[in-house]
DNA sequence: CGGGGGACGTTATACGTAACACTTGGAGGC
DNA sequence: GCCTCCAAGTGTTACGTATAACGTCCCCCG
């Protein structure tokens, strides 16, 4: 029996099986075909089982110079959306023998300057959702292979990007509302400095500008129910004609809009139509159920991981945005004719 | 200039600064007081900065025999609740120079037998939320220091435990409803084999049994809005007197109950009162806002991490459950007198 | 009967870091 | 003048693994 206080090593297994450490490595690494006899291999496996042997990952990582671990940087964990992204990424990763480590962006967790101070794990690459440019350059400084999710393809410092076709989602929402007859729209905009939100505002404005007689107003709000409530209430009690529809950057914002409308005595969709974006569980918990743009978070995660694997293997990542789909529910209707 | 293709090592830094590798290690490890002169130390730091040196974590982990990385096993990432637990754990961890890696339980991600197959990172310890017993024994088999969240203190194989005082939450809910005059209660129970849910059912039954004239019925449902909707609808259309209050194991279940009641033409709280448990953002998105038990997820995570640090340092973890608090909102009212 | 080549291993080495044990050149004490 | 001591480092080793390179046997073929 070896030292019982410490974890058994491959050398301990070797001694127990009466072979060399190299043989243990070969057998357990599944590289023994034609190099070790079946009986010896079985003896090694038996010894490993007996001792409860687990390879030391730090040693393996050092030896191989790679870790088969990847970091997923997300802006926060507070929505199901990034849970879905993680699930998809982890599924693809597992198929390729990779693990995924999460790093929620440094809001209240240590210094923002160094995204890796808190993620001690040694890494092969990084998948990062839209984040501020300075954090991005910090990551690039680490020379790690990088895939950006939902980021400006032009300005991402040459990193590979995987994007949802949110511009198309905005198009679908706009056409849906215009088709119903809406002409006066309030954009409840996420007050977060990020390419994706700026792009949504631009796209929405451009779509509406193409139709004469339309008006748009923008109300920025932090992404929380309370924040959206306040912003919506302020925007609707302001002077001028009342919007007949509210386009929200996010389902959570839509939930806040619902509350504001209720507080003002307005009904959805009779007085005001509301649309969201994400299609979280929240969307169907609301009454009436929310018309929103469904984003396939898991597919997003899968495509992100596949892109990173491609970069790691020196291949070209698959191009093309991920399609999104408008889900029409009960929160949109034609505007009441005045 | 060293080999530019590969990452610089401490030896490269040493060469650039004209010192030995050992000196670099001392300076960068902040152990140089009285061993290296201030001028040399500065020269080393300068060289490290120049080359963009980052220590190889795999090598450090191997050398030190520890990783300062901890695994947090959560049942799923689909709720804000575990996002909060993570945030709290990561905050405490960062204060002690630790990192936290997340491992969502193996639902659709690789083989359930080996929770670590997907988490390649080398680990110092594990924090695990309530999970099936076989997964637990698998973890124990790895000999890693373990803290269990919200698990049976008796049956957790000697691991340290940190618990929310959910029994007290159930007490508060029960007393609130009994005080309002409710006597016939439906328990919308999470259909998940877990100590914490079994405990809630037991506690609820015991509390009600102490009051003569009360009735309780149980409807098990998967933790999803759709599942809760179906279960509630089935339970309410069954024969017998209709419950006047629904106690849900979870806010998400409550959202499903709301939908079922709406579909049946019943109003909250006039016809039926509803309570939840968690106090997610969802609770205030509902109309009327949900009376629920607030769990302090971040504090839960902090206490979990502190307990693990205590175990790692050979100390005794702090004892005592984390208090929870009933938040009364608009979803509970006295039953209508028939 | 010589030797070519499988089958079955072993020996040796490197990955990058941290820490222990050791050296060197003076300064100071008596 | 010799011993001691300290500052300021250096040389060396070990952590546990994976793999390239190197031995043996022994069988079989020409």
PDB file of C-alpha atoms (C1' of nucleotides) in Angstrom, chain A residues 10-11 21 25 53 56 60 63, chain D residues 15-22:
ATOM      1  CA  UNK A  10       0.125   6.901 -11.902  1.00  0.00           C
ATOM      2  CA  UNK A  11       3.362   5.660 -10.370  1.00  0.00           C
ATOM      3  CA  UNK A  21       4.478   4.320 -15.078  1.00  0.00           C
ATOM      4  CA  UNK A  25      -0.197   6.180 -18.990  1.00  0.00           C
ATOM      5  CA  UNK A  53      -6.735   6.678  -9.154  1.00  0.00           C
ATOM      6  CA  UNK A  56      -3.663  14.920 -11.802  1.00  0.00           C
ATOM      7  CA  UNK A  60      -1.510  16.631 -17.527  1.00  0.00           C
ATOM      8  CA  UNK A  63       2.666  18.167 -19.974  1.00  0.00           C
TER       9      UNK A  63
ATOM     10  C1'  DC D  15       5.510  18.149  -8.611  1.00  0.00           C
ATOM     11  C1'  DG D  16       2.754  13.989 -12.107  1.00  0.00           C
ATOM     12  C1'  DT D  17       2.049  13.230 -16.644  1.00  0.00           C
ATOM     13  C1'  DA D  18       2.635  11.842 -21.800  1.00  0.00           C
ATOM     14  C1'  DT D  19       5.520  10.374 -25.261  1.00  0.00           C
ATOM     15  C1'  DA D  20       9.759   9.649 -28.108  1.00  0.00           C
ATOM     16  C1'  DA D  21      13.321   6.566 -28.239  1.00  0.00           C
ATOM     17  C1'  DC D  22      15.144   2.603 -27.003  1.00  0.00           C
TER      18       DC D  22
END
